[in-house]
XYZ file of C-alpha atoms in Angstrom:
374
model
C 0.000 0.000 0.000
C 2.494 2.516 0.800
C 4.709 1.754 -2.744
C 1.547 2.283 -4.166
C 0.708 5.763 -2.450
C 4.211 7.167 -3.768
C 3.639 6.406 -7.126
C 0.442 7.508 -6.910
C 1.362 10.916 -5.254
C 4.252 13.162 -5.145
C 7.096 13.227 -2.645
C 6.010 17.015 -2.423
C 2.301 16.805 -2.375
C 3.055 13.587 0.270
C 4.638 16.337 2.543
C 2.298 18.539 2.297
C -0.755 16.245 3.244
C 0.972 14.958 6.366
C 1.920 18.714 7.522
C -1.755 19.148 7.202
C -2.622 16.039 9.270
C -0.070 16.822 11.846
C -1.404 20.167 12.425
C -5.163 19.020 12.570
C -3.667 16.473 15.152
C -2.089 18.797 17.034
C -5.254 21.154 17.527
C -7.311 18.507 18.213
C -5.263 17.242 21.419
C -4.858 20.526 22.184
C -8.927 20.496 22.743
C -8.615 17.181 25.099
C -8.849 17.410 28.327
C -5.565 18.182 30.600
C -4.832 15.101 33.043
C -3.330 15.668 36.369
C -0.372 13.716 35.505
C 3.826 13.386 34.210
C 4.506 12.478 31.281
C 8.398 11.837 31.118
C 9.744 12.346 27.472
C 13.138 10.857 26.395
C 14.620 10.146 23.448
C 17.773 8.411 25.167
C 16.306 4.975 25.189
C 13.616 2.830 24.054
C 10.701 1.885 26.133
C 12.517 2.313 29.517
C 14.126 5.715 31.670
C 17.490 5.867 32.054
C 18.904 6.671 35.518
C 18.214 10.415 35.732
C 14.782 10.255 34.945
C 14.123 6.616 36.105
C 15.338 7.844 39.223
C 12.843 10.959 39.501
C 10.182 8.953 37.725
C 10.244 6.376 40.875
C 10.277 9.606 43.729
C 6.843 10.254 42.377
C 4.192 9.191 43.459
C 1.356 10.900 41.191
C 0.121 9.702 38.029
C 3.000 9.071 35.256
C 3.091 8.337 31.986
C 6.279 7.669 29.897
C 7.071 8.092 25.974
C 10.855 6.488 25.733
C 11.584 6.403 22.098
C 15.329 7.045 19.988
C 14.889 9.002 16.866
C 13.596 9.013 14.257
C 10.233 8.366 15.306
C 6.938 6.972 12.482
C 4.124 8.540 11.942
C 2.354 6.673 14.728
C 4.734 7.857 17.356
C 4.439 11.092 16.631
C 0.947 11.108 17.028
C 1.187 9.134 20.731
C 4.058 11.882 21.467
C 2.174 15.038 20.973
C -0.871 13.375 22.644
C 0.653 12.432 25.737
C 2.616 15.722 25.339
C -0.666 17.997 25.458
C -2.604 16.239 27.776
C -0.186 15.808 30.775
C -0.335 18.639 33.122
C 3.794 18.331 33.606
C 5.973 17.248 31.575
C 9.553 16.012 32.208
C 12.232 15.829 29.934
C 16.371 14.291 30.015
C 17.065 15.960 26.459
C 15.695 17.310 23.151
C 11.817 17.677 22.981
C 11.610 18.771 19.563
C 7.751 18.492 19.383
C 8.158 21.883 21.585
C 8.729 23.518 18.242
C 5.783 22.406 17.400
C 3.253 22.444 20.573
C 2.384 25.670 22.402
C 1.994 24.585 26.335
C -1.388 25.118 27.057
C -2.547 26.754 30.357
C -1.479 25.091 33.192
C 1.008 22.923 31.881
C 4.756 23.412 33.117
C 7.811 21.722 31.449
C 11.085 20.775 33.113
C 14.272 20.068 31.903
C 15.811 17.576 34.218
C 18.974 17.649 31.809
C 21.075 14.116 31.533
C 24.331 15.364 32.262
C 26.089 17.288 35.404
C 27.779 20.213 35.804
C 29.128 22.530 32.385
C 31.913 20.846 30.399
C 31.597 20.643 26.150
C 29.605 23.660 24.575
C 25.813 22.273 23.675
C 22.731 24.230 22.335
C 22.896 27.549 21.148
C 26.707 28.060 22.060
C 27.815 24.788 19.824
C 27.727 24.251 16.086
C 24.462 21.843 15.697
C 22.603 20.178 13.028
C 19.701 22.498 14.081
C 19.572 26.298 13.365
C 19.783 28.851 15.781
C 15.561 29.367 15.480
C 15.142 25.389 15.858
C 17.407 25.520 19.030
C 15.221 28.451 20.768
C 12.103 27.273 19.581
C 13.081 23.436 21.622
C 13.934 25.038 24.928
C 12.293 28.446 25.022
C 8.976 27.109 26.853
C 10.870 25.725 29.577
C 9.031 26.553 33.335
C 12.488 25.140 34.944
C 15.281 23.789 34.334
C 17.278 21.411 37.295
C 20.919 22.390 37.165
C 23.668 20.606 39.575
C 25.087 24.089 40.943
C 25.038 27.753 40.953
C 28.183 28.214 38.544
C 25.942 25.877 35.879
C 22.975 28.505 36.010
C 24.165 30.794 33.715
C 26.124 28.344 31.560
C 22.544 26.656 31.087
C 20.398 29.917 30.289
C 22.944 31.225 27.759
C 22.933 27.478 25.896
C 19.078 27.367 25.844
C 18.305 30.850 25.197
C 16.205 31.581 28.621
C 16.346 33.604 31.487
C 18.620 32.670 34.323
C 16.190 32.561 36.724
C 14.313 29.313 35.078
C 17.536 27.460 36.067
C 16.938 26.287 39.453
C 20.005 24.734 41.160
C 18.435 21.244 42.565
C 20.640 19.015 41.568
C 19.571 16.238 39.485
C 18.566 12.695 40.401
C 20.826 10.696 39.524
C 23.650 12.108 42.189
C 21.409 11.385 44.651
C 22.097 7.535 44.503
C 25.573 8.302 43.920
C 25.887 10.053 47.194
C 23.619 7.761 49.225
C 24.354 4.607 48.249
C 27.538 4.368 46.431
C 28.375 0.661 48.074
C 24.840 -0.876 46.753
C 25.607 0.263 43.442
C 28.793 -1.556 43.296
C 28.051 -4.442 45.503
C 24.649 -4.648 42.946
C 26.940 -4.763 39.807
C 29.269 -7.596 41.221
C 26.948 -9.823 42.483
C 25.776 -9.552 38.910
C 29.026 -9.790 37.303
C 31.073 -12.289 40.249
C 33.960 -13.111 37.558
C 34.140 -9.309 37.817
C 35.078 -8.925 41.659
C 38.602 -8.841 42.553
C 39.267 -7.366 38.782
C 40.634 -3.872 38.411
C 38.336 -2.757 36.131
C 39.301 0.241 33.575
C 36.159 1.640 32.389
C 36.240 3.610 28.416
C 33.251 6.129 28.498
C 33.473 8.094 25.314
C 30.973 10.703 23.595
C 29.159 10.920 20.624
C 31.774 12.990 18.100
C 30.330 15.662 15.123
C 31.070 17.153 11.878
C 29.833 20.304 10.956
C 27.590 19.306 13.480
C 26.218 16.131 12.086
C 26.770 13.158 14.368
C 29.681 10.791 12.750
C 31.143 7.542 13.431
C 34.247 7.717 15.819
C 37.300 5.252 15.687
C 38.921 5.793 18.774
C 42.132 4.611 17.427
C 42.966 1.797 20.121
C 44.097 -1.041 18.904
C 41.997 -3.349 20.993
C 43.945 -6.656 19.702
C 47.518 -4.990 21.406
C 45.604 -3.723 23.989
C 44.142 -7.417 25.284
C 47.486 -8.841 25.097
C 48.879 -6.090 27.287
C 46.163 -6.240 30.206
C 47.613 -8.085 33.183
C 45.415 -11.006 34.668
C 43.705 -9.217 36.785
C 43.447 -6.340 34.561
C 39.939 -5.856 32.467
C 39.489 -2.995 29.607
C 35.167 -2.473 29.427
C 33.938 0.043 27.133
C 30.626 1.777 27.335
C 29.136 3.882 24.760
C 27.196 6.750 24.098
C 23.314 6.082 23.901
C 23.370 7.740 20.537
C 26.481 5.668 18.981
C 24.754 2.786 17.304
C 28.414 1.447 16.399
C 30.770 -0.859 17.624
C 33.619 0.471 19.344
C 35.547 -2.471 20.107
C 36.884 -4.693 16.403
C 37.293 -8.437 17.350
C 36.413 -10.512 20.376
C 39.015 -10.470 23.807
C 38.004 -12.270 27.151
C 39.459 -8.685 28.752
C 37.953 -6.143 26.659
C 34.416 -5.916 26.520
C 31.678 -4.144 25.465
C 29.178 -3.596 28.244
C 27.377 -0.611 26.540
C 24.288 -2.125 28.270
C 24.656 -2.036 31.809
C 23.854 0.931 33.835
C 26.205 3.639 33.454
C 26.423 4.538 37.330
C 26.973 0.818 37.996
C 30.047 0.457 35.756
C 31.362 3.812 36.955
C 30.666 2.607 40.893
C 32.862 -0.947 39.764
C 36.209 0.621 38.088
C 38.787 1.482 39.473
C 39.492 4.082 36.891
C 37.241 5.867 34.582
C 38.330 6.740 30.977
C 36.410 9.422 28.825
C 36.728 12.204 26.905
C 34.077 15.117 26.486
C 31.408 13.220 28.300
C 29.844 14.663 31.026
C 30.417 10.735 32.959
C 33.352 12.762 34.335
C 30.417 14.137 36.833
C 29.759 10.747 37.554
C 32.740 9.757 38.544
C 33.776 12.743 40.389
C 30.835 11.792 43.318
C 31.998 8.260 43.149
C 35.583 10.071 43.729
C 37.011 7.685 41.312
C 40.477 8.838 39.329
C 40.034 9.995 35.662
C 41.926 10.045 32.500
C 40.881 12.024 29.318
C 41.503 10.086 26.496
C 41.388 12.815 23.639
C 42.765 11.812 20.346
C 41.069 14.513 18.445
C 41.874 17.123 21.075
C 42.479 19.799 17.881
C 40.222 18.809 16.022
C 36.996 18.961 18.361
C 34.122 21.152 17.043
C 31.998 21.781 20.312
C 34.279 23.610 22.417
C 34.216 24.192 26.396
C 33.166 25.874 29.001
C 35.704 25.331 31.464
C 39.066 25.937 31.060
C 40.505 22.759 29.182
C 42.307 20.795 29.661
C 43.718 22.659 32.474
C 40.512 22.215 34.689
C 40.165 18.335 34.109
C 39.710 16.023 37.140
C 42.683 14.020 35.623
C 45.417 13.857 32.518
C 44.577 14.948 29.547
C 46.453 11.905 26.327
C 46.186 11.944 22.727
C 48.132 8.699 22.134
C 46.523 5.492 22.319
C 49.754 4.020 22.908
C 50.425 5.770 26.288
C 46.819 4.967 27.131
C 47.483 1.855 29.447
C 50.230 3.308 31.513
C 48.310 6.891 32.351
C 45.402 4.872 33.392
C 47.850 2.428 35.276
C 49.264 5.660 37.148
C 45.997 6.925 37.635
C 44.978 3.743 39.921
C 47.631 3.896 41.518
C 48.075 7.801 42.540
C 44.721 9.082 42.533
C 44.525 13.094 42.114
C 41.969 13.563 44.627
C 42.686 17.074 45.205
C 41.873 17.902 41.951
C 38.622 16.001 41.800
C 37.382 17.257 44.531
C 38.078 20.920 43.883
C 36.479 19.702 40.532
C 33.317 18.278 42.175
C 32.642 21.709 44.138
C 32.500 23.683 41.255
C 30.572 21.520 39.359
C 28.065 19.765 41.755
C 27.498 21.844 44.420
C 24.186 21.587 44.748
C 24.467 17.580 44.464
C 23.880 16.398 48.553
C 21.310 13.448 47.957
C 18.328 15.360 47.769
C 18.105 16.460 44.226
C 15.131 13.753 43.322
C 12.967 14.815 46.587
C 13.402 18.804 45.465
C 12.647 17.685 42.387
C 9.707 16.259 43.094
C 8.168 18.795 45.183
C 8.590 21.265 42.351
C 6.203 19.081 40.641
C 3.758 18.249 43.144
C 3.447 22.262 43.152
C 2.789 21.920 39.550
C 0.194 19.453 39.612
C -1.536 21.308 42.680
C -2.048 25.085 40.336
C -5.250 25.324 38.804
């Protein structure tokens, strides 16, 4: 049927019909009633919240409702997405909503940005070169009623990169420090009584970020040579690698008994279970910082990085800054061994200071008060 539809009509006049249909759609749920409930919208994951919203989403109790879908989304989950979007009272996001382009909020309806990662590292929104223009970046995040940020330094950083006042940015904290800080033994005692063969292991964990060109998203070779790599990894020595939730690559060529790919597990449980951390640009350098583990910044394409930085780089990093894949093993060898604590905590402060292990509760208040306007 649908071969048959584009021969029968054109790409252009195709278009044009579902524009129409998508605006009729839109104005009719805009007529439904409003339901005194969250809907959390992510596009991080399919059918299931990732830890900072998962977290938040289990603090409630209220009615909830989630839309988890990667992009692109069909037809029909657009339809479910600007349904649930204009007929939830709150809504909660982790990242791009770009149905807010789209959707006016109607009255009474408050959106939060619950953000997925800490602190301000890389450049993002408005101050970075994206695949959106500068009109599709305010139109996502102008409506926002708040926005959770992990400390006062990050409030400004945040309402520059969104295009919004600074007083929408509300230094809570976000949820996912909160198990960080209050239970950072179940996290790792949870991850090795899943993984036993694990325990014992010194575990160096590769975090890296999605990487751009002319702000399209690319595939990244990280330039390890995983084969050398295995063969250099002492017995009790094991090389996992995690990767972004937007890099639908493999990282890792070949198959090793020490290097694996455990892009699936939680990200706070691997970073709770190494004994270093290894990343880039990625804001799991937050993450680690609370779990006061040491760092190294594996940065290949150091000069060649498009998004830029906030903080003063590499000079402000938690840990070394390499380029050379070859020296890779050894800094993350010294790292384990003398930890720079000073500079991680000194890192933490400016970066999380409004991260105590309360972030989900505020968080959740601010909604409740949501929910309770008329």
């Amino acid at each position: 049927m649908k071969e048959l539809i584009k021969k029968i009509i054109p790409l252009r006049a195709r278009r044009k019909i579902l524009e129409f249909l998508n605006r009729t759609w839109v104005a009719f749920c805009s007529r439904l009633p409003l339901k005194n409930r969250v809907c959390f919208y992510t596009i991080r994951s399919n059918g299931v919240l990732l830890d900072n919203a998962g977290i938040l989403y289990d603090t409630l109790d209220c009615k909830k409702v989630i839309f988890a879908s990667k992009l692109p989304h069909g037809n029909f989950e657009k339809a479910k997405a600007y349904r649930l979007l204009l007929t939830s009272k709150v809504i909660v996001t982790d990242d791009y909503c770009r149905y807010m382009r789209v959707i006016k909020l109607r009255p009474g309806q408050a959106l939060l940005q619950i953000w997925h990662g800490c602190g301000y590292f890389k450049k993002f929104a408005l101050d970075a070169d994206t695949d959106l223009t500068k009109e599709e970046e305010r139109a996502t995040h102008s409506q926002y009623t708040a926005v959770a940020v992990t400390s006062e330094k990050s409030r400004q950083v945040f309402a520059n990169a969104f295009g919004i006042d600074e007083s929408v940015c509300l230094a809570l904290g976000i949820p996912k420090t909160d198990v960080i800080i209050n239970s950072p033994d179940k996290i790792r005692d949870g991850f090795f009584s899943a993984h036993p063969d694990l325990k014992g292991k010194k575990i160096y964990l590769y975090c890296p970020t999605f990487r751009e060109k002319d702000g399209k998203r690319i595939e990244f070779d990280c330039g390890i040579d995983f084969g050398a790599l295995s063969e250099s990894l002492a017995d009790d020595e094991i090389f996992i690698v995690s990767r972004h939730p937007m890099a639908d690559y493999d990282l890792i060529k070949g198959n090793y008994k020490n290097v694996i790919d455990m892009t699936s597990e939680s990200t706070l449980s691997l970073v709770s279970a190494a004994s270093v951390v290894i990343t880039d640009y990625s804001s799991v350098c937050h993450d680690a910082a609370l779990f006061k583990k040491p760092m190294v910044f594996y940065c290949p394409d150091a000069d060649e990085y498009e998004r830029g930085f906030y903080l003063k780089f590499p000079d402000d990093l938690p840990g070394e800054m390499i380029k050379n894949p070859g020296s890779l093993l050894e800094e993350v060898r010294k790292a384990n061994e003398n930890p720079p604590f000073e500079k991680i905590e000194r890192f933490k402060e400016n970066q999380l200071g409004a991260c105590d292990g309360k972030a989900a509760q505020r968080t959740a208040d601010l909604i409740y008060g949501y929910l309770k306007q008329s």
